[in-house]
Short mmCIF file of C-alpha atoms in Angstrom, two decimals:
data_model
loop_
_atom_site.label_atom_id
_atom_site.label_comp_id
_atom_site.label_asym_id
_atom_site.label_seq_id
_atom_site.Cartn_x
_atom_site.Cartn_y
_atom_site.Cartn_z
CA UNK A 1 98.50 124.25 112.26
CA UNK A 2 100.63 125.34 115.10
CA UNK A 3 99.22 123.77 117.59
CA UNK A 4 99.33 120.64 116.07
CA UNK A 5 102.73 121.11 115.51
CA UNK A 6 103.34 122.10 119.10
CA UNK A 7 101.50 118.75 119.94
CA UNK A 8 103.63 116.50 117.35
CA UNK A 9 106.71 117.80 118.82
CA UNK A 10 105.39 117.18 122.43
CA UNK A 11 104.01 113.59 121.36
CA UNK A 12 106.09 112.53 118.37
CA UNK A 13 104.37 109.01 118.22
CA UNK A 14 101.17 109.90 118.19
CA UNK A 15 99.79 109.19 114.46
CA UNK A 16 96.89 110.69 114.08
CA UNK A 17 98.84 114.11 113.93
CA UNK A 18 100.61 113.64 111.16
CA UNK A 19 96.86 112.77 108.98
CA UNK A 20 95.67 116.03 109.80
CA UNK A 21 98.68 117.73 109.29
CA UNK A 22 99.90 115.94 106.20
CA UNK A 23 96.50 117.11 104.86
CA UNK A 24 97.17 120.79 106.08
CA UNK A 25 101.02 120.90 104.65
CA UNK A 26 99.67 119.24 100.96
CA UNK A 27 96.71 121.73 100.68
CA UNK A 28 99.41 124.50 101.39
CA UNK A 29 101.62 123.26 99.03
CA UNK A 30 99.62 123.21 96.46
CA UNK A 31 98.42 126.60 96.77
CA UNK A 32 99.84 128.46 93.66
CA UNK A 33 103.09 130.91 93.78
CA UNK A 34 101.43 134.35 93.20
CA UNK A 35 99.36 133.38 96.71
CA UNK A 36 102.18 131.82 99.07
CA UNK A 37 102.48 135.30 100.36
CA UNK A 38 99.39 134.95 101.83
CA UNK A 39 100.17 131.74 103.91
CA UNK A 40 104.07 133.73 105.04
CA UNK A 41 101.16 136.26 106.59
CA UNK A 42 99.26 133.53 108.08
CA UNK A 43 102.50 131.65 109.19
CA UNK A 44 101.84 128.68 107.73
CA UNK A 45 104.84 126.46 106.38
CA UNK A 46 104.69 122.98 104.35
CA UNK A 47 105.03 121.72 101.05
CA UNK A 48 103.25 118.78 99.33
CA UNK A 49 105.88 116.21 99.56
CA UNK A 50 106.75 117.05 103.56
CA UNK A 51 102.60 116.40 103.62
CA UNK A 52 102.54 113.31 101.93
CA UNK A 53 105.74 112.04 103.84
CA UNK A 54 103.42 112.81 107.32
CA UNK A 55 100.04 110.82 105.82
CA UNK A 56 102.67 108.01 105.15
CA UNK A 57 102.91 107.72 108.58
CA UNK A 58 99.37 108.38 109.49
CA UNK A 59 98.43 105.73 107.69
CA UNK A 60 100.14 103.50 110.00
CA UNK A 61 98.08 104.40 112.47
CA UNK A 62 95.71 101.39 114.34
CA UNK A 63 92.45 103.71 114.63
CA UNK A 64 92.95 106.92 112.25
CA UNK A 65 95.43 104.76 109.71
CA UNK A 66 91.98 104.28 107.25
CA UNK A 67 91.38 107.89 107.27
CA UNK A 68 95.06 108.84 106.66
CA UNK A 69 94.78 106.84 103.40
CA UNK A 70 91.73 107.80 102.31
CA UNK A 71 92.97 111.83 102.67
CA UNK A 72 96.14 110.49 100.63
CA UNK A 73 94.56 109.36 98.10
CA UNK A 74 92.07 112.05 97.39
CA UNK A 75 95.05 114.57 97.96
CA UNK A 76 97.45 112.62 95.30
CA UNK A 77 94.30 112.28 92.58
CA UNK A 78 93.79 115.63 93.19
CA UNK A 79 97.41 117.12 93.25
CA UNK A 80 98.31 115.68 89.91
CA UNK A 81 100.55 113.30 91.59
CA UNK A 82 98.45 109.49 91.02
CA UNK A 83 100.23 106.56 89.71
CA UNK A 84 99.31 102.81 88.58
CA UNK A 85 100.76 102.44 92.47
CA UNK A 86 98.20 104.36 93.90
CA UNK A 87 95.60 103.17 91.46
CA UNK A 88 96.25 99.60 92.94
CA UNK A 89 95.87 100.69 96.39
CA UNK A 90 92.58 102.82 95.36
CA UNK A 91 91.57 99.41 94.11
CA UNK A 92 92.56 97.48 96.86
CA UNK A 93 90.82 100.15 99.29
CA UNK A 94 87.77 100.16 97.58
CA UNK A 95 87.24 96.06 97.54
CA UNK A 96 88.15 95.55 100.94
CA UNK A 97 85.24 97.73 101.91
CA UNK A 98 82.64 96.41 99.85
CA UNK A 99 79.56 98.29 102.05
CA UNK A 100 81.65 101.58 102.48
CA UNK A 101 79.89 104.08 100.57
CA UNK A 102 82.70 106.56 101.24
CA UNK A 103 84.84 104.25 99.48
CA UNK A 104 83.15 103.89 96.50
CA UNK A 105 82.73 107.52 96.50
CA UNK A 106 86.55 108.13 96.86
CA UNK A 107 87.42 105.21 94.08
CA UNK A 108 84.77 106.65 91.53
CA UNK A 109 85.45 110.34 92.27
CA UNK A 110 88.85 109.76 91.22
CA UNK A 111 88.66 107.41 88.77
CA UNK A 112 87.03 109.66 87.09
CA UNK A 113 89.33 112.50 87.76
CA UNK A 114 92.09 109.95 86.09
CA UNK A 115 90.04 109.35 83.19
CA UNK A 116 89.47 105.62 83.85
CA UNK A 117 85.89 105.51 83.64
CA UNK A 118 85.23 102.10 83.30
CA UNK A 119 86.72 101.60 86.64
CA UNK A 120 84.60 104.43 87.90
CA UNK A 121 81.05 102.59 86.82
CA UNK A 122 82.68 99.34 88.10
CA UNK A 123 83.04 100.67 90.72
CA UNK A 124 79.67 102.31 90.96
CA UNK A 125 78.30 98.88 89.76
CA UNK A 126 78.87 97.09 93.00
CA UNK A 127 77.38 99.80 95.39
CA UNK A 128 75.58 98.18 97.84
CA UNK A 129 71.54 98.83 97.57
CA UNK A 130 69.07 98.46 100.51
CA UNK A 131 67.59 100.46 103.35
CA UNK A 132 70.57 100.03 105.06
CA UNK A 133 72.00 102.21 102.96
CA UNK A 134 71.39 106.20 102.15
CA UNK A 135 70.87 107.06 98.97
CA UNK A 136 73.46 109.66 97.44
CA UNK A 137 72.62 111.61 94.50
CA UNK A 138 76.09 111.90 93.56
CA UNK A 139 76.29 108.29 92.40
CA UNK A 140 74.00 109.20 89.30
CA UNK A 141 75.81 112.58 88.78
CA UNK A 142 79.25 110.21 88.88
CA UNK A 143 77.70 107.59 86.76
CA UNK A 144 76.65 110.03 84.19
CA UNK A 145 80.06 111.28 84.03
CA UNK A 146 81.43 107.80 83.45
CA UNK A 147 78.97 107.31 80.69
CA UNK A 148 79.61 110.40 78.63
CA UNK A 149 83.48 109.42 79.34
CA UNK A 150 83.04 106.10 77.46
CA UNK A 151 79.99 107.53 74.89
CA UNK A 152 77.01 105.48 76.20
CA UNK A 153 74.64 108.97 75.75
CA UNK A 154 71.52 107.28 76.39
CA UNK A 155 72.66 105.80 79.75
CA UNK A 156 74.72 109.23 80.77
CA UNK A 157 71.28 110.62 79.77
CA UNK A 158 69.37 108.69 82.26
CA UNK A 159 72.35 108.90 84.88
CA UNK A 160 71.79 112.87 84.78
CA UNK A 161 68.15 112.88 84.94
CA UNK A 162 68.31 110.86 87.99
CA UNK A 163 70.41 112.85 90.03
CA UNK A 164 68.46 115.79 88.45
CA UNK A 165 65.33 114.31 89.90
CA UNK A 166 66.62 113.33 93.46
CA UNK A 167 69.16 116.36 94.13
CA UNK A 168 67.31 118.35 96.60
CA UNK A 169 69.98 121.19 96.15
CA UNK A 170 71.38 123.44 94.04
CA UNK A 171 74.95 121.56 94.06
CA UNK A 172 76.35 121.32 89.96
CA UNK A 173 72.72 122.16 88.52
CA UNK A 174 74.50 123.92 86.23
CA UNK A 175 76.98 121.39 85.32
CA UNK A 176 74.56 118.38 85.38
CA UNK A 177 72.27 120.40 82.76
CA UNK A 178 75.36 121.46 80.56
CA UNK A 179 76.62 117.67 80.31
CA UNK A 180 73.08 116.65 80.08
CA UNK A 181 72.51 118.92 76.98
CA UNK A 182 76.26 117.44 75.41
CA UNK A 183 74.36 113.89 76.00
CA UNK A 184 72.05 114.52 74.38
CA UNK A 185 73.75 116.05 71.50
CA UNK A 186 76.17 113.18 71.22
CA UNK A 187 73.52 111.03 70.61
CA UNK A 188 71.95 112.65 68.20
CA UNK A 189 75.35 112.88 66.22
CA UNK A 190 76.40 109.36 66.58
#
């Protein structure tokens, strides 16, 4: 952190350090009261709205300017501070990169986290399939979330199975099999 500040002050028009430390100053930010005495050890200085201010102009930025909005979005979903605005521009990200899969991760992550899960499997809907392209467990764990969202149980069922089946690691096992089991449940009930 201060050496990036050292270098903004040195090179106040270059962009790309205001993405990385936008990111730094939100993350600090948000870090709760009872802890901010740990960052006055550390040094460290920033609140979330000086961060967002910097990714503002990251994202003007010819090279890094994609990243910069990506981190801003993910930071606002995730900071409690998401709007229809930002939705649009989520939206707008997204489709303009129809064969990003890091975009369709970032608009069904937090479309989720916003509770619009139709968007989210919309979203998920128009991944692109192929060799081309890696296959990520996460979409299934994501899709499964969208479907218990909106009550399909037998397609949240299936969505958790599959990442189940093609997770090679122990990331939310626990989680998958707890939402799995309330599937399952729910569709019993209904």
């Amino acid at each position: 952190s201060k050496l990036l500040s050292a270098n903004q002050k040195e090179f106040p028009g270059f962009l790309p350090h205001y993405k990385s430390l936008g990111t730094i100053h939100v993350i600090m930010g948000s870090v709760p009261e009872n802890y901010k005495w740990a960052l006055k050890l550390l040094g460290v200085k920033g609140n979330i709205r000086q961060g967002f201010s910097e990714l503002e102009k990251a994202v003007k930025d010819e090279i890094w300017g994609n990243e910069a909005l990506y981190c801003a979005l993910f930071l606002k979903a995730f900071t409690a501070q998401f709007d229809e605005k930002d939705n649009r521009l989520l939206l707008h990200y997204v489709t303009s990169r129809p064969d990003d899969l890091n975009a369709r991760f970032l608009g069904a992550s937090i479309s989720l986290r916003t509770r619009q899960a139709d968007q989210g499997l919309k979203i998920l809907n128009g991944l692109p399939s192929g060799n081309a392209f890696l296959k990520c467990p996460v979409f299934d764990l994501h899709r499964g979330e969208g479907y218990l969202m909106t009550g399909d149980y037998s397609r949240a069922v299936s969505a958790y199975r599959n990442y189940l089946l093609a997770n090679k690691g122990k990331t939310y096992l626990k989680d998958t099999h707890l939402k799995l089991y309330y599937a399952y449940q729910f569709s019993e009930n209904s």
